[in-house]
CSV table of N, CA and C in Angstrom, one decimal:
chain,number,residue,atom,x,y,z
G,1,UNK,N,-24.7,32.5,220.2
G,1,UNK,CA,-25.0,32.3,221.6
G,1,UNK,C,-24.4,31.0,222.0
G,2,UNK,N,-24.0,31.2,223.2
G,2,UNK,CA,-22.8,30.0,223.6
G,2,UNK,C,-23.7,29.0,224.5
G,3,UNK,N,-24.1,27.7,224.5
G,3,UNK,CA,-24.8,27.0,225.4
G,3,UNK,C,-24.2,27.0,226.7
G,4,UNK,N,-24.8,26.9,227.6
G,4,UNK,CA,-23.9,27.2,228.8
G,4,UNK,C,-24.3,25.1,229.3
G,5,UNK,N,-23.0,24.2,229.6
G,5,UNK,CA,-23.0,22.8,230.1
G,5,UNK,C,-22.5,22.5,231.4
G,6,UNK,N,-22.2,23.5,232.0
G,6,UNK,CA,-21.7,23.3,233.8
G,6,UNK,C,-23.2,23.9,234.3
G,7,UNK,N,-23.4,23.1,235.5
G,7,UNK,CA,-24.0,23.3,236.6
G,7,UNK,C,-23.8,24.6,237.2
G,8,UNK,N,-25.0,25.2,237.2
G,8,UNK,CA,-24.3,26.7,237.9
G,8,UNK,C,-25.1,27.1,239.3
G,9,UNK,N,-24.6,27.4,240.1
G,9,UNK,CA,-25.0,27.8,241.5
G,9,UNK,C,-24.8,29.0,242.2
G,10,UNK,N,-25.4,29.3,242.6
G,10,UNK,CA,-25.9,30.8,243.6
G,10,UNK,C,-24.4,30.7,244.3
G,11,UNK,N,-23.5,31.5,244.1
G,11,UNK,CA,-22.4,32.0,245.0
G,11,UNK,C,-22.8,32.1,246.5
G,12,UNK,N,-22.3,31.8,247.3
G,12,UNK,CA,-22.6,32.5,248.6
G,12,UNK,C,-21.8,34.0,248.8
G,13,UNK,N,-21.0,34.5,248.2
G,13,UNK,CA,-20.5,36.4,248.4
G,13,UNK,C,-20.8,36.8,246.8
G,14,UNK,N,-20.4,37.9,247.1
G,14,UNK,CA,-21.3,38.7,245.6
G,14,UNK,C,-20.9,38.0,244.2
G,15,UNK,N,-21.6,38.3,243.4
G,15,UNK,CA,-22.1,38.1,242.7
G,15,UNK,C,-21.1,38.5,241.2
G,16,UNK,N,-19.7,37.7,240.8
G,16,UNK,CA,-18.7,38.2,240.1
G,16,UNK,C,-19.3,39.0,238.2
G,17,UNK,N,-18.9,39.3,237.9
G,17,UNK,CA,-19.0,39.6,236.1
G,17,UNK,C,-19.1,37.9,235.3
G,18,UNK,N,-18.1,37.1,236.0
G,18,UNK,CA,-18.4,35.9,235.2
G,18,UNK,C,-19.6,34.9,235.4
G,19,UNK,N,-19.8,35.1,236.7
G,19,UNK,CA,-21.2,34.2,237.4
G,19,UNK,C,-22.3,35.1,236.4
G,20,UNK,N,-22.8,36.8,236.7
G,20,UNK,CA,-23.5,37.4,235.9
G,20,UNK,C,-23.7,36.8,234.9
G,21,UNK,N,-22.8,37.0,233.6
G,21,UNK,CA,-22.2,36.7,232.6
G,21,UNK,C,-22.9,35.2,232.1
G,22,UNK,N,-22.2,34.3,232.8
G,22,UNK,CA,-22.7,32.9,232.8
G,22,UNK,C,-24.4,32.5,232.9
G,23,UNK,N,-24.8,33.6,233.8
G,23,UNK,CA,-25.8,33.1,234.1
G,23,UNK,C,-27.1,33.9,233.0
G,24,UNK,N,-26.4,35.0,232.6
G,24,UNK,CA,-27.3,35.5,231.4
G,24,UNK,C,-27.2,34.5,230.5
G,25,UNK,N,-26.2,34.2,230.1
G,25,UNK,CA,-25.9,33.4,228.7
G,25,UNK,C,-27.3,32.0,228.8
G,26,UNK,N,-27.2,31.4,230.2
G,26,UNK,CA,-28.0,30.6,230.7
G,26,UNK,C,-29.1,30.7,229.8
G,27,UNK,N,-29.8,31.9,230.7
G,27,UNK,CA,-31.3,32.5,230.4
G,27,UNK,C,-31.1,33.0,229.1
G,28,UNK,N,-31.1,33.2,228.4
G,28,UNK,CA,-30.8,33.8,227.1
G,28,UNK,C,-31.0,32.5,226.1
G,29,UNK,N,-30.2,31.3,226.1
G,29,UNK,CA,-30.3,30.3,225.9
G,29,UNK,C,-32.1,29.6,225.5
G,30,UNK,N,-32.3,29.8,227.0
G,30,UNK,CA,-33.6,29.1,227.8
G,30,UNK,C,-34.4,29.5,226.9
G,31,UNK,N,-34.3,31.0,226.6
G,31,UNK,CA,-35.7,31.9,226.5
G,31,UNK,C,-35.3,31.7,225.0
G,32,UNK,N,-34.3,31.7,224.2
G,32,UNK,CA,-34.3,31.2,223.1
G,32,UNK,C,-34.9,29.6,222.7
G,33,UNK,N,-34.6,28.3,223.7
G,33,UNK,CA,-34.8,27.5,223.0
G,33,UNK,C,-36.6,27.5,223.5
G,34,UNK,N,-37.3,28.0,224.3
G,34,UNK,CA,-38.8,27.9,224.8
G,34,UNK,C,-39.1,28.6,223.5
G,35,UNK,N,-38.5,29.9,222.9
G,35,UNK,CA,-39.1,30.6,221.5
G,35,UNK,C,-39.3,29.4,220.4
G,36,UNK,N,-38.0,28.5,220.2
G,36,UNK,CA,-38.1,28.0,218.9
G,36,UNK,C,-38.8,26.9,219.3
G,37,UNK,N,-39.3,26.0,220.4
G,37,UNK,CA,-40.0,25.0,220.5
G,37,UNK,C,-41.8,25.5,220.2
G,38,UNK,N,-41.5,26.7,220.4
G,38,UNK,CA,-43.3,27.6,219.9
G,38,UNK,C,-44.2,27.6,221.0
G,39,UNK,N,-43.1,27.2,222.6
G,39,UNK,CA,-44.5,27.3,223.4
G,39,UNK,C,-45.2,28.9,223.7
G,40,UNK,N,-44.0,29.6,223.2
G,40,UNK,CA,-44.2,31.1,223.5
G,40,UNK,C,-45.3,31.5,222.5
G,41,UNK,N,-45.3,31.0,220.9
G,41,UNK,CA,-46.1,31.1,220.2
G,41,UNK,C,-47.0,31.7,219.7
G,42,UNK,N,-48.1,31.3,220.7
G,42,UNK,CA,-49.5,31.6,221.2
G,42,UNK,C,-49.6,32.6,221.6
G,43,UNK,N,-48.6,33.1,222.3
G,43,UNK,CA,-49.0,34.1,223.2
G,43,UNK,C,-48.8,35.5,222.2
G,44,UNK,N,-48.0,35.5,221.3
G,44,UNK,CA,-47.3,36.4,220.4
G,44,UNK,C,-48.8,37.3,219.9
G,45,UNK,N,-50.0,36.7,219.8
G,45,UNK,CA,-50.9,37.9,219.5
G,45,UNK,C,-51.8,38.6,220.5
G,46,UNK,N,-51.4,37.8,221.8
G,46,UNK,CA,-52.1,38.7,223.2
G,46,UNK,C,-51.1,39.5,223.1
G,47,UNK,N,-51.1,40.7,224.4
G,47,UNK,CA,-50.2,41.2,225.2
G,47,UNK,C,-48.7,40.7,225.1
G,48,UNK,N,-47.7,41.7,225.2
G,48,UNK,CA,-46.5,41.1,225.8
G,48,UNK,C,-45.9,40.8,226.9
G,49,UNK,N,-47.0,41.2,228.3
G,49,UNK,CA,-46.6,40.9,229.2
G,49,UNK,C,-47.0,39.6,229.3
G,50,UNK,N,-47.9,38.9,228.5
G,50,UNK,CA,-48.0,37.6,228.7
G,50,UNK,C,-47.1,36.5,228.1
G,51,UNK,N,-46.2,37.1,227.7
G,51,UNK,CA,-45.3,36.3,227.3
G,51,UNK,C,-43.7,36.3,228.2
G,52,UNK,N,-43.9,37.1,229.0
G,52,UNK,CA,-43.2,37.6,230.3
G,52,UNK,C,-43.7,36.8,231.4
G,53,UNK,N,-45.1,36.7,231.6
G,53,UNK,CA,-45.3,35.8,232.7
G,53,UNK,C,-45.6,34.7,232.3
G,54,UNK,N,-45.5,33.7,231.3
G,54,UNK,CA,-44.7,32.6,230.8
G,54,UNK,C,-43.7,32.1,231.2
G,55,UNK,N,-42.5,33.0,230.5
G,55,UNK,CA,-41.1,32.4,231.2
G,55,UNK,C,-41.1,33.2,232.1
G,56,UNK,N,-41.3,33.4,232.9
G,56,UNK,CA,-41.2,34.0,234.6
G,56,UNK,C,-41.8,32.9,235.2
G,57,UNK,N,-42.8,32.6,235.1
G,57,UNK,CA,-43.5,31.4,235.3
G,57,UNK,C,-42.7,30.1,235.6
G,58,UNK,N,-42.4,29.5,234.0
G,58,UNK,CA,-41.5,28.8,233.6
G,58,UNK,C,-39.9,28.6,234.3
G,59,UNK,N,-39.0,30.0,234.4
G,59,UNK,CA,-37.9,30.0,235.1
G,59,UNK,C,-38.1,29.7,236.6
G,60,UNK,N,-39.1,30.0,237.1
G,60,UNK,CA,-39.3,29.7,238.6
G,60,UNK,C,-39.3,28.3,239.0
G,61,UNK,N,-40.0,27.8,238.0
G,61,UNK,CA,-40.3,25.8,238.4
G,61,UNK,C,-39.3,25.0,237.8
G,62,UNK,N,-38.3,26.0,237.0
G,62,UNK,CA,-36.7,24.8,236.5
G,62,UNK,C,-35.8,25.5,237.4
G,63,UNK,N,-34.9,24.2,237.7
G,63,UNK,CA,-33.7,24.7,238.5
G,63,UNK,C,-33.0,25.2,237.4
G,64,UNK,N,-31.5,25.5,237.9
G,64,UNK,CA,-30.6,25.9,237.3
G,64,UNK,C,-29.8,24.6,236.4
G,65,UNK,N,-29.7,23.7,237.2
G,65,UNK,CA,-28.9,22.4,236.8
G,65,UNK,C,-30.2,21.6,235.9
G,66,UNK,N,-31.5,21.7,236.0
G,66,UNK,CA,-32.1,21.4,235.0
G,66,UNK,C,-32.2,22.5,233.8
G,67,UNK,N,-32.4,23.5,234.0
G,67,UNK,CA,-31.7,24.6,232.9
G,67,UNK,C,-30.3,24.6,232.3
G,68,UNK,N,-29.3,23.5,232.9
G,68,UNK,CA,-28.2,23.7,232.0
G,68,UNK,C,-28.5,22.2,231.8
G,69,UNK,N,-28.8,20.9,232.2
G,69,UNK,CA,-29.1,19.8,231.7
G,69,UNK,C,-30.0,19.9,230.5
G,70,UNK,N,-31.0,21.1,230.2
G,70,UNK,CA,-32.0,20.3,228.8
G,70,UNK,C,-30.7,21.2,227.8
G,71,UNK,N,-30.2,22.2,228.3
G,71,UNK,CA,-29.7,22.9,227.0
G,71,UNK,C,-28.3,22.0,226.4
G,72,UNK,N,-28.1,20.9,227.3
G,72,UNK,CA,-26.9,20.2,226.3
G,72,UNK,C,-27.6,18.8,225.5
């Protein structure tokens, strides 16, 4: 999995395969590095939607440019 280190921003016209692309890799990342720090951890013997509304949670209150600043 490829760290993603550029700043990434909401296009203003649609939305290309490489922005998609880019921006999965992002979240992918994210939701990887929240796994191995173990904040998700806890939640692993409740429900799984509670570990959904975690990083749902979580992705709402980071930007994007602080989402590519902790991953480098």
């Amino acid at each position: 999995m490829k760290l993603v280190a550029e700043p990434m921003e909401l296009p203003s016209g649609p939305i290309t395969c490489g922005h998609a692309k880019r921006f999965q890799e992002a979240v992918a990342s994210y939701i990887a590095q929240v796994w191995m720090k173990g904040i998700a951890e806890h939640q692993v013997v409740s429900s799984s939607s509670s570990i959904c509304n975690l990083l749902q949670a979580d992705l709402a209150r980071v930007s994007i440019r602080e989402l590519n600043s902790a991953l480098s």
